[in-house]
Amino acid sequence: MALDRGWFTEAIDATGTAFSLKAEKLHEEQTPYQKIEIWKTETFGTLMTIDGCTMVSTRDNFLYHEMMSHPALNTHPAPKNVVIVGGGDCGTLREVLKHPEVQSATQVEIDERVTRLSEQYFPELCDRNDDPRATLFFGDGIQWMKDAKPGSIDLIIIDSTDPVGPAEGLFGKKFYLDCIRALADDGMLVQQSESPLLHLDLIREMHAAMREAGFAETRLLHFPQVIYPSGWWSGSLAFKRAGSSVERLEESAIAALGTQFYNADTHRAAFALPTYVRKALAS
Amino acid sequence: MALDRGWFTEAIDATGTAFSLKAEKLHEEQTPYQKIEIWKTETFGTLMTIDGCTMVSTRDNFLYHEMMSHPALNTHPAPKNVVIVGGGDCGTLREVLKHPEVQSATQVEIDERVTRLSEQYFPELCDRNDDPRATLFFGDGIQWMKDAKPGSIDLIIIDSTDPVGPAEGLFGKKFYLDCIRALADDGMLVQQSESPLLHLDLIREMHAAMREAGFAETRLLHFPQVIYPSGWWSGSLAFKRAGSSVERLEESAIAALGTQFYNADTHRAAFALPTYVRKALAS
């Protein structure tokens, strides 16, 4: 059947898949970087799309934001200085700031309009932007990382759009080399790495590029993410130093995060890899 | 955007979501029970739909079939007699028969045409149908369960369509009472229970109905299932006797299954519930 005008549809030629939500458009603008649209959906709350791709919805953003932040933060022994590259909707920043051990969290977003529209349409994601530990910087993440003080960052979270368009430079050895330099000795990086079913080749290439750049170890985590292609998404972790990975899952600390998806069980589950994914990453 | 005629689309009014695959129709027939269509997709192999809903695709059926069978089989101490209600594509039967401890596996499918079309379009799912332990029975699962010898079944797998249409009677206390009677003392049931995001109320109601019928315990497991609504799916387990659940995860036995998704880690991960799901099921 064809979907009429009452639906937003993201159709992807390369994967032969499409996902749609019943929605009406509330706002549309072309920024210097991309086209941002805001939709009122019938069942998923508000939806932001960028260049026609789903970015964040009221209903299911907790999956992505929790799983791109807490597993990485609780895998680092003491994440004090955190940098988010991208993440303009502020949802990841919000989760990061829930951790009392974090002393500074800097969000480096290239497109200020993403943040301004999020403040307007997703205020709940921006409710910690006034935290004194938070810095909102608007500019190029690639340049920012080149200029970062060596050894100054504990955790880099790359919360970007897909590896085409403005975010392309965030996927690859050149950028990873700058990240390694900016990280402290036990520093680590986590980057959104698409669907474990649809984009397995990309995941494999990312891990190879991370290791080529000099990261000592890489790990994959995966979780449901309903509005993204296939409904199944992943994050890739890269460790500057071998053996630096820990598992900080104190019950009271996790309860204090007030999360909807994340807990000690789902933390461990996220790292449990399907057999075919294990094989792909081992090869 | 609207999708043209080159796509199959399943649009669901109640959830406000739609999923589409680039596809052309190969076959269509109306049986006494439902409308079955077979599609050649561009990226997911062959697709079977029933009454417009995705049922099984070449590319991703391993997720559902493995996770609806192996976690339950390995949670029972010694599953010898297994009954599958529905499951006409034979993919679940195939996984069940991989277990050497299973002595008989009976598939009770109401619509023989589902199986005949699966033999034609999904031969890889039917490659164990000649196993001497297998019985393919075509008839009404509700009546079959009423007639089943009390205490004769170790595991019932309810691999049905959604709780509307022909499968409606498989969701509810009345049918569960017949299942309990047919099960041995340490018997259990697993039933597909829809999406943990879109159908949480249904899951809660199913667990309540299972316990009302007399099941001593219920558990939920979840896994990615790309072609089903939200890309995230679940199965619900019900145990006749409290404390009968085990965890049989011997490495060599699991390796011998030759699975793509399932392993000891993903077994445990499937039972790791998101915090919001835990709360919903506890209430």
Coordinates of C-alpha atoms in Angstrom, one line a residue:
Chain A
M1 CA 0.0 0.0 0.0
A2 CA 1.1 3.6 -0.5
L3 CA 1.2 5.9 2.5
D4 CA -0.7 9.2 2.1
R5 CA 0.3 12.6 3.2
G6 CA -0.5 11.9 6.8
W7 CA 2.8 10.1 7.3
F8 CA 6.5 10.9 7.6
T9 CA 8.5 8.3 5.8
E10 CA 12.3 7.6 5.8
A11 CA 13.0 5.4 2.8
I12 CA 16.5 4.2 2.3
D13 CA 17.5 2.9 -1.1
A14 CA 20.7 1.2 0.0
T15 CA 19.0 -0.9 2.6
G16 CA 15.7 -1.4 0.7
T17 CA 13.8 -0.5 3.9
A18 CA 11.5 2.3 5.0
F19 CA 10.1 3.4 8.4
S20 CA 7.1 5.7 8.8
L21 CA 5.2 7.5 11.5
K22 CA 1.8 9.1 11.3
A23 CA 2.7 12.7 11.5
E24 CA 2.1 16.3 10.5
K25 CA 4.9 18.8 9.9
L26 CA 5.3 21.6 12.5
H27 CA 8.4 23.3 11.2
E28 CA 11.1 23.1 8.5
E29 CA 14.3 25.0 8.0
Q30 CA 17.5 24.8 6.0
T31 CA 20.5 25.6 8.0
P32 CA 24.0 26.1 6.6
Y33 CA 24.6 22.4 7.3
Q34 CA 21.3 20.5 6.8
K35 CA 17.6 20.5 6.6
I36 CA 15.9 20.2 9.9
E37 CA 12.2 19.3 10.2
I38 CA 10.0 19.0 13.3
W39 CA 6.9 16.7 13.2
K40 CA 4.0 16.1 15.5
T41 CA 3.4 12.4 15.4
E42 CA 0.3 10.6 16.4
T43 CA 2.0 8.0 18.7
F44 CA 5.7 9.0 19.2
G45 CA 5.3 12.6 20.4
T46 CA 7.5 15.1 18.7
L47 CA 10.0 14.0 16.0
M48 CA 13.0 15.8 14.7
T49 CA 14.4 14.7 11.3
I50 CA 17.6 15.9 9.6
D51 CA 17.9 15.6 5.8
G52 CA 14.9 13.2 5.9
C53 CA 16.4 10.9 8.6
T54 CA 14.8 10.3 11.9
M55 CA 16.9 11.8 14.7
V56 CA 15.0 11.9 18.0
S57 CA 11.4 11.3 19.1
T58 CA 9.8 12.1 22.4
R59 CA 8.7 8.5 22.9
D60 CA 11.8 6.4 22.2
N61 CA 14.8 8.7 22.6
F62 CA 15.5 7.3 26.0
L63 CA 16.8 4.1 24.4
Y64 CA 19.5 5.8 22.4
H65 CA 20.5 8.5 24.9
E66 CA 20.8 6.1 27.8
M67 CA 22.6 3.4 25.9
M68 CA 25.1 5.9 24.2
S69 CA 26.1 7.3 27.6
H70 CA 25.7 5.1 30.7
P71 CA 27.4 1.9 29.4
A72 CA 30.4 3.8 28.3
L73 CA 30.5 6.0 31.5
N74 CA 30.3 2.9 33.7
T75 CA 33.0 1.1 31.7
H76 CA 35.5 3.9 32.5
P77 CA 37.1 3.8 35.9
A78 CA 36.6 7.5 36.6
P79 CA 35.1 9.7 33.8
K80 CA 35.7 13.2 34.9
N81 CA 36.0 15.1 31.7
V82 CA 33.5 14.1 29.0
V83 CA 33.2 15.5 25.5
I84 CA 30.2 14.9 23.3
V85 CA 30.8 15.4 19.5
G86 CA 27.4 16.1 17.9
G87 CA 24.5 15.4 20.2
G88 CA 22.9 18.8 19.6
D89 CA 19.5 17.7 20.9
C90 CA 21.2 17.7 24.4
G91 CA 19.7 14.3 25.3
T92 CA 23.1 12.6 25.7
L93 CA 24.5 15.6 27.6
R94 CA 21.6 15.3 30.0
E95 CA 22.4 11.6 30.7
V96 CA 26.1 12.3 31.1
L97 CA 25.3 15.0 33.7
K98 CA 23.4 12.6 35.8
H99 CA 26.8 11.1 36.8
P100 CA 28.2 12.8 39.9
E101 CA 31.7 11.7 39.0
V102 CA 31.6 13.8 35.8
Q103 CA 33.2 17.2 36.5
S104 CA 32.9 18.7 33.0
A105 CA 30.8 17.8 30.0
T106 CA 31.3 19.7 26.7
Q107 CA 28.9 19.3 23.8
V108 CA 30.5 20.2 20.5
E109 CA 27.7 20.6 18.0
I110 CA 28.3 22.0 14.5
D111 CA 24.7 23.2 14.0
E112 CA 23.4 25.5 16.7
R113 CA 19.9 25.3 15.2
V114 CA 19.7 21.7 16.3
T115 CA 20.1 22.8 19.9
R116 CA 17.8 25.8 19.7
L117 CA 15.0 23.7 18.1
S118 CA 15.5 21.0 20.8
E119 CA 15.2 23.6 23.5
Q120 CA 11.9 24.5 21.9
Y121 CA 10.5 21.1 21.0
F122 CA 12.2 18.7 23.4
P123 CA 12.6 20.9 26.5
E124 CA 12.9 17.7 28.7
L125 CA 16.2 16.8 26.9
C126 CA 17.6 20.3 27.7
D127 CA 16.7 20.4 31.4
R128 CA 20.3 20.1 32.5
N129 CA 21.8 22.6 30.1
D130 CA 22.2 25.1 32.9
D131 CA 24.3 22.6 35.0
P132 CA 27.5 24.5 35.9
R133 CA 29.5 21.5 34.7
A134 CA 28.1 21.8 31.1
T135 CA 29.5 23.7 28.2
L136 CA 27.6 24.1 24.9
F137 CA 30.1 24.8 22.1
F138 CA 28.9 25.4 18.6
G139 CA 31.5 24.6 16.0
D140 CA 33.3 21.9 14.0
G141 CA 34.0 18.8 16.1
I142 CA 36.9 17.7 13.9
Q143 CA 38.7 21.0 14.4
W144 CA 37.8 21.1 18.1
M145 CA 39.4 17.7 18.5
K146 CA 42.6 18.8 16.7
D147 CA 42.9 21.8 19.0
A148 CA 42.1 19.8 22.2
K149 CA 44.7 19.7 24.9
P150 CA 46.6 16.3 24.7
G151 CA 45.6 13.8 27.4
S152 CA 42.8 16.0 28.7
I153 CA 39.6 13.9 28.0
D154 CA 38.4 10.8 29.8
L155 CA 35.5 9.9 27.5
I156 CA 34.6 11.1 24.0
I157 CA 31.0 10.3 22.9
I158 CA 30.4 10.7 19.2
D159 CA 26.7 11.2 18.8
S160 CA 26.5 12.2 15.2
T161 CA 24.4 11.7 12.2
D162 CA 25.2 8.9 9.7
P163 CA 28.6 8.7 8.0
V164 CA 27.4 10.7 5.0
G165 CA 27.1 14.5 4.9
P166 CA 28.4 16.7 7.7
A167 CA 29.3 13.8 10.0
E168 CA 31.4 11.9 7.4
G169 CA 34.7 13.1 8.8
L170 CA 33.9 11.7 12.3
F171 CA 34.1 8.1 10.9
G172 CA 37.7 7.3 10.1
K173 CA 41.3 6.9 11.1
K174 CA 42.3 10.6 10.7
F175 CA 39.7 11.7 13.3
Y176 CA 40.4 8.8 15.6
L177 CA 44.1 9.8 15.7
D178 CA 43.1 13.2 17.0
C179 CA 40.8 11.6 19.6
I180 CA 43.6 9.3 20.8
R181 CA 45.9 12.3 21.3
A182 CA 43.2 14.2 23.2
L183 CA 42.4 11.3 25.5
A184 CA 44.0 10.6 28.8
D185 CA 45.9 7.3 29.2
D186 CA 42.9 5.3 30.3
G187 CA 40.6 7.3 28.0
M188 CA 38.0 5.8 25.8
L189 CA 35.6 6.7 23.0
V190 CA 32.1 5.6 22.1
Q191 CA 30.5 6.2 18.8
Q192 CA 27.1 5.4 17.3
S193 CA 27.7 2.7 14.8
E194 CA 24.4 2.0 13.0
S195 CA 22.4 -1.2 12.7
P196 CA 24.0 -4.6 13.6
L197 CA 21.8 -6.2 10.8
L198 CA 21.9 -3.6 8.1
H199 CA 25.3 -2.1 8.6
L200 CA 27.6 -4.9 9.7
D201 CA 30.3 -4.0 7.2
L202 CA 30.4 -0.5 8.4
I203 CA 30.8 -1.6 12.0
R204 CA 33.6 -3.9 11.0
E205 CA 35.3 -1.1 9.1
M206 CA 34.9 1.3 12.0
H207 CA 36.5 -1.2 14.4
A208 CA 39.4 -1.8 12.0
A209 CA 39.9 2.0 11.6
M210 CA 39.9 2.5 15.4
R211 CA 42.5 -0.2 15.9
E212 CA 44.6 1.1 12.9
A213 CA 44.5 4.5 14.5
G214 CA 46.0 3.0 17.6
F215 CA 43.2 2.2 19.9
A216 CA 44.2 -0.9 21.9
E217 CA 40.8 -2.6 22.1
T218 CA 37.3 -2.1 20.6
R219 CA 33.9 -3.4 21.8
L220 CA 30.4 -3.3 20.4
L221 CA 27.2 -2.8 22.3
H222 CA 23.7 -3.0 20.9
F223 CA 20.2 -2.0 21.9
P224 CA 16.7 -1.4 20.4
Q225 CA 16.1 1.9 18.8
V226 CA 12.7 1.9 17.3
I227 CA 12.8 4.9 14.9
Y228 CA 16.2 4.1 13.4
P229 CA 16.5 1.8 10.4
S230 CA 15.8 -1.8 11.4
G231 CA 14.8 -0.8 15.0
W232 CA 18.2 -2.1 16.3
W233 CA 21.2 0.0 16.8
S234 CA 24.8 -0.1 18.1
G235 CA 27.6 1.8 19.7
S236 CA 31.3 1.1 19.3
L237 CA 33.7 1.6 22.1
A238 CA 37.4 2.1 21.7
F239 CA 40.0 2.0 24.5
K240 CA 43.3 3.8 24.4
R241 CA 44.9 1.4 26.8
A242 CA 44.4 -2.4 26.8
G243 CA 42.7 -3.7 29.9
S244 CA 41.4 -0.4 31.1
S245 CA 37.7 -1.4 30.8
V246 CA 35.9 -1.8 34.1
E247 CA 32.3 -2.6 35.1
R248 CA 31.0 0.0 37.6
L249 CA 27.5 -1.3 38.3
E250 CA 26.8 -0.2 41.9
E251 CA 23.0 -0.7 42.5
S252 CA 22.5 2.6 44.3
A253 CA 24.4 4.6 41.7
I254 CA 22.4 3.1 38.9
A255 CA 19.1 3.6 40.7
A256 CA 20.0 7.3 41.1
L257 CA 20.3 7.7 37.3
G258 CA 16.5 7.4 37.0
T259 CA 16.8 5.6 33.7
Q260 CA 14.0 3.8 31.8
F261 CA 16.0 1.2 29.8
Y262 CA 19.4 1.1 31.5
N263 CA 20.2 -1.0 34.5
A264 CA 22.9 -3.4 35.5
D265 CA 21.3 -6.3 33.6
T266 CA 20.7 -4.3 30.4
H267 CA 24.3 -3.0 30.7
R268 CA 25.7 -6.5 30.5
A269 CA 23.1 -7.6 28.0
A270 CA 24.1 -4.8 25.6
F271 CA 27.6 -6.3 25.3
A272 CA 26.3 -9.8 24.6
L273 CA 27.0 -10.2 20.9
P274 CA 25.0 -12.4 18.5
T275 CA 27.1 -15.2 17.1
Y276 CA 27.2 -13.8 13.6
V277 CA 28.3 -10.4 14.9
R278 CA 31.1 -12.0 17.0
K279 CA 32.3 -13.8 13.9
A280 CA 32.2 -10.7 11.8
L281 CA 34.2 -8.6 14.3
A282 CA 36.7 -11.4 14.9
S283 CA 37.6 -11.7 11.1
Chain B
M1 CA 7.4 10.9 1.1
A2 CA 5.0 8.4 -0.4
L3 CA 6.2 5.0 -1.4
D4 CA 5.5 3.9 -4.9
R5 CA 4.4 0.5 -6.1
G6 CA 7.9 -1.0 -5.8
W7 CA 7.4 -1.4 -2.0
F8 CA 5.5 -3.7 0.3
T9 CA 4.2 -1.7 3.3
E10 CA 2.7 -2.8 6.6
A11 CA 1.0 0.2 8.0
I12 CA -0.6 -0.1 11.5
D13 CA -3.2 2.5 12.5
A14 CA -3.2 1.5 16.2
T15 CA 0.5 2.1 16.6
G16 CA 0.9 4.9 14.1
T17 CA 3.9 3.1 12.5
A18 CA 4.7 1.5 9.2
F19 CA 7.5 -0.7 7.9
S20 CA 8.3 -1.2 4.2
L21 CA 10.6 -3.3 2.1
K22 CA 11.4 -2.8 -1.6
A23 CA 9.6 -5.8 -3.1
E24 CA 7.6 -7.2 -5.9
K25 CA 4.8 -9.7 -5.4
L26 CA 5.4 -13.3 -6.5
H27 CA 2.2 -15.0 -5.3
E28 CA -1.1 -14.3 -3.6
E29 CA -3.8 -16.5 -2.4
Q30 CA -6.8 -16.4 -0.1
T31 CA -7.1 -19.5 2.1
P32 CA -10.1 -20.4 4.3
Y33 CA -8.3 -18.6 7.1
Q34 CA -6.3 -15.7 5.7
K35 CA -4.7 -14.0 2.7
I36 CA -1.1 -15.2 2.1
E37 CA 1.3 -13.3 -0.1
I38 CA 4.8 -14.0 -1.1
W39 CA 7.2 -11.2 -2.1
K40 CA 10.6 -11.0 -3.6
T41 CA 12.4 -8.2 -1.7
E42 CA 15.4 -6.4 -2.9
T43 CA 17.5 -6.8 0.3
F44 CA 15.6 -9.3 2.6
G45 CA 15.3 -12.2 0.3
T46 CA 11.8 -13.8 0.2
L47 CA 9.0 -12.4 2.4
M48 CA 5.8 -14.0 3.4
T49 CA 2.9 -11.8 4.6
I50 CA -0.4 -12.9 6.1
D51 CA -3.3 -10.5 5.9
G52 CA -0.9 -7.7 5.1
C53 CA 1.4 -8.4 8.1
T54 CA 5.1 -9.5 7.8
M55 CA 5.5 -13.1 8.9
V56 CA 8.9 -14.3 7.8
S57 CA 11.8 -13.2 5.6
T58 CA 14.8 -15.1 4.4
R59 CA 17.2 -12.5 5.9
D60 CA 16.0 -12.0 9.4
N61 CA 13.9 -15.0 10.4
F62 CA 16.8 -16.5 12.3
L63 CA 16.3 -13.9 15.0
Y64 CA 12.7 -14.9 15.7
H65 CA 13.0 -18.6 15.2
E66 CA 16.1 -19.0 17.3
M67 CA 14.8 -16.8 20.1
M68 CA 11.4 -18.4 20.2
S69 CA 12.9 -21.9 20.6
H70 CA 16.4 -22.2 22.2
P71 CA 15.9 -19.9 25.3
A72 CA 12.8 -21.9 26.2
L73 CA 14.3 -25.3 25.4
N74 CA 17.4 -24.5 27.5
T75 CA 15.2 -23.2 30.4
H76 CA 13.5 -26.6 30.7
P77 CA 15.4 -29.3 32.5
A78 CA 14.6 -32.0 29.9
P79 CA 12.3 -31.1 27.1
K80 CA 11.4 -34.4 25.4
N81 CA 7.9 -33.7 24.0
V82 CA 7.5 -30.4 22.3
V83 CA 4.3 -29.0 20.7
I84 CA 4.4 -26.0 18.4
V85 CA 1.0 -24.2 18.0
G86 CA 1.1 -22.3 14.7
G87 CA 4.6 -22.0 13.2
G88 CA 3.5 -23.2 9.8
D89 CA 6.6 -21.9 8.1
C90 CA 8.4 -24.7 10.0
G91 CA 11.3 -22.4 11.1
T92 CA 10.6 -23.0 14.8
L93 CA 10.2 -26.7 14.3
R94 CA 13.6 -26.8 12.5
E95 CA 15.3 -25.1 15.5
V96 CA 13.5 -27.4 18.0
L97 CA 14.7 -30.5 16.2
K98 CA 18.3 -29.4 16.5
H99 CA 18.1 -30.4 20.2
P100 CA 19.1 -34.1 20.6
E101 CA 17.1 -34.2 23.9
V102 CA 13.8 -33.6 22.0
Q103 CA 12.1 -37.0 21.3
S104 CA 9.0 -35.7 19.5
A105 CA 8.0 -32.3 18.0
T106 CA 4.5 -31.8 16.8
Q107 CA 3.6 -28.7 14.8
V108 CA -0.1 -27.9 14.9
E109 CA -0.8 -25.4 12.2
I110 CA -4.4 -24.4 11.3
D111 CA -3.6 -23.5 7.7
E112 CA -1.8 -26.1 5.6
R113 CA -1.1 -23.6 2.8
V114 CA 1.3 -21.7 5.1
T115 CA 3.5 -24.9 5.2
R116 CA 3.1 -25.7 1.6
L117 CA 4.1 -22.2 0.6
S118 CA 7.0 -22.3 3.0
E119 CA 8.2 -25.6 1.5
Q120 CA 8.2 -23.9 -1.9
Y121 CA 9.6 -20.4 -1.0
F122 CA 11.6 -21.1 2.2
P123 CA 12.9 -24.6 1.7
E124 CA 15.8 -23.9 4.1
L125 CA 13.2 -23.7 7.0
C126 CA 11.7 -27.0 6.0
D127 CA 14.9 -29.0 5.7
R128 CA 14.2 -31.0 8.9
N129 CA 10.5 -31.8 8.2
D130 CA 11.4 -35.4 7.4
D131 CA 13.0 -35.9 10.8
P132 CA 11.4 -39.1 12.2
R133 CA 10.7 -37.1 15.5
A134 CA 8.6 -34.5 13.6
T135 CA 4.8 -34.6 13.1
L136 CA 3.1 -32.0 11.0
F137 CA -0.6 -31.8 12.0
F138 CA -2.9 -29.4 10.2
G139 CA -5.9 -28.4 12.3
D140 CA -7.1 -26.1 15.1
G141 CA -4.6 -25.6 17.9
I142 CA -7.3 -24.8 20.4
Q143 CA -9.1 -28.0 19.8
W144 CA -5.9 -30.0 19.6
M145 CA -4.9 -28.7 23.1
K146 CA -8.3 -29.6 24.5
D147 CA -7.8 -33.1 23.2
A148 CA -4.2 -33.5 24.3
K149 CA -3.4 -36.2 26.9
P150 CA -3.0 -34.6 30.3
G151 CA 0.6 -34.2 31.5
S152 CA 2.0 -35.3 28.2
I153 CA 3.9 -32.2 27.0
D154 CA 7.1 -30.7 28.3
L155 CA 7.1 -27.5 26.2
I156 CA 4.4 -25.7 24.3
I157 CA 5.6 -23.1 21.8
I158 CA 2.9 -20.7 20.6
D159 CA 4.2 -19.3 17.4
S160 CA 1.1 -17.6 16.1
T161 CA 0.0 -14.5 14.3
D162 CA -1.1 -11.5 16.2
P163 CA -4.0 -11.7 18.8
V164 CA -6.6 -10.7 16.2
G165 CA -8.1 -13.0 13.6
P166 CA -7.4 -16.7 13.6
A167 CA -4.9 -16.6 16.5
E168 CA -7.1 -14.6 18.9
G169 CA -8.2 -17.7 20.9
L170 CA -4.5 -18.5 21.6
F171 CA -4.2 -15.4 23.8
G172 CA -6.2 -15.8 27.0
K173 CA -7.0 -17.7 30.1
K174 CA -9.3 -20.3 28.5
F175 CA -6.6 -21.6 26.2
Y176 CA -3.9 -21.4 28.9
L177 CA -6.1 -23.7 31.1
D178 CA -6.0 -26.3 28.4
C179 CA -2.2 -25.9 28.1
I180 CA -1.7 -26.3 31.8
R181 CA -3.7 -29.5 31.8
A182 CA -1.7 -30.9 28.8
L183 CA 1.7 -30.0 30.3
A184 CA 3.7 -32.3 32.5
D185 CA 4.5 -31.2 36.1
D186 CA 7.6 -29.3 35.1
G187 CA 6.2 -28.2 31.8
M188 CA 6.3 -24.7 30.4
L189 CA 4.9 -22.6 27.6
V190 CA 6.5 -19.8 25.5
Q191 CA 4.4 -17.5 23.4
Q192 CA 5.3 -14.7 21.0
S193 CA 4.1 -11.6 22.8
E194 CA 4.7 -8.6 20.4
S195 CA 6.8 -5.5 20.9
P196 CA 8.1 -4.4 24.4
L197 CA 7.6 -0.8 23.3
L198 CA 4.4 -0.8 21.3
H199 CA 2.5 -3.5 23.1
L200 CA 3.5 -3.3 26.7
D201 CA -0.2 -3.4 27.9
L202 CA -0.8 -6.6 25.9
I203 CA 2.3 -8.2 27.5
R204 CA 1.1 -7.3 30.9
E205 CA -2.3 -8.7 30.2
M206 CA -0.9 -11.9 28.9
H207 CA 1.2 -12.5 32.0
A208 CA -1.8 -11.7 34.2
A209 CA -3.9 -14.2 32.2
M210 CA -1.2 -16.8 32.4
R211 CA -1.0 -16.5 36.2
E212 CA -4.8 -16.4 36.5
A213 CA -5.0 -19.6 34.6
G214 CA -2.7 -21.2 37.1
F215 CA 0.8 -20.8 35.8
A216 CA 3.1 -20.4 38.8
E217 CA 5.6 -18.1 37.2
T218 CA 6.0 -16.0 34.1
R219 CA 9.1 -14.5 32.5
L220 CA 9.7 -12.2 29.5
L221 CA 12.5 -12.4 27.0
H222 CA 13.1 -9.9 24.2
F223 CA 15.2 -9.7 21.0
P224 CA 15.6 -7.7 17.8
Q225 CA 13.2 -8.7 15.0
V226 CA 13.7 -6.3 12.2
I227 CA 10.6 -6.9 10.0
Y228 CA 8.1 -6.9 12.9
P229 CA 6.6 -3.6 14.2
S230 CA 9.2 -1.5 16.0
G231 CA 12.0 -4.0 15.2
W232 CA 11.9 -5.3 18.7
W233 CA 10.0 -8.3 19.8
S234 CA 9.3 -10.5 22.8
G235 CA 8.4 -14.0 24.0
S236 CA 6.6 -14.8 27.2
L237 CA 7.4 -17.9 29.3
A238 CA 5.0 -19.5 31.7
F239 CA 6.0 -22.2 34.2
K240 CA 3.5 -24.8 35.5
R241 CA 5.5 -25.3 38.7
A242 CA 7.4 -22.6 40.6
G243 CA 11.2 -22.9 40.6
S244 CA 11.3 -25.3 37.7
S245 CA 13.3 -22.9 35.5
V246 CA 16.9 -24.0 34.8
E247 CA 19.7 -22.6 32.7
R248 CA 21.3 -25.3 30.5
L249 CA 24.0 -23.5 28.6
E250 CA 26.7 -26.1 28.0
E251 CA 29.1 -24.6 25.5
S252 CA 29.4 -27.7 23.3
A253 CA 25.6 -28.2 23.1
I254 CA 25.1 -24.6 22.1
A255 CA 27.8 -24.7 19.5
A256 CA 26.2 -27.8 18.0
L257 CA 23.0 -25.8 17.4
G258 CA 24.7 -23.8 14.6
T259 CA 22.8 -20.6 15.5
Q260 CA 23.4 -17.2 14.1
F261 CA 22.0 -15.0 16.9
Y262 CA 21.7 -17.4 19.9
N263 CA 24.5 -18.2 22.3
A264 CA 24.9 -18.4 26.1
D265 CA 25.5 -14.6 26.3
T266 CA 22.5 -13.7 24.2
H267 CA 20.4 -16.3 26.1
R268 CA 21.1 -14.4 29.4
A269 CA 20.8 -11.0 27.7
A270 CA 17.3 -11.8 26.3
F271 CA 16.0 -12.1 29.9
A272 CA 17.6 -8.8 31.0
L273 CA 14.6 -6.5 31.2
P274 CA 14.6 -2.7 30.7
T275 CA 13.7 -0.9 33.9
Y276 CA 10.3 0.4 32.5
V277 CA 9.4 -3.2 31.5
R278 CA 10.3 -4.6 34.9
K279 CA 8.1 -2.0 36.5
A280 CA 5.2 -2.7 34.2
L281 CA 5.3 -6.4 34.8
A282 CA 5.7 -6.0 38.6
S283 CA 2.6 -3.9 38.9

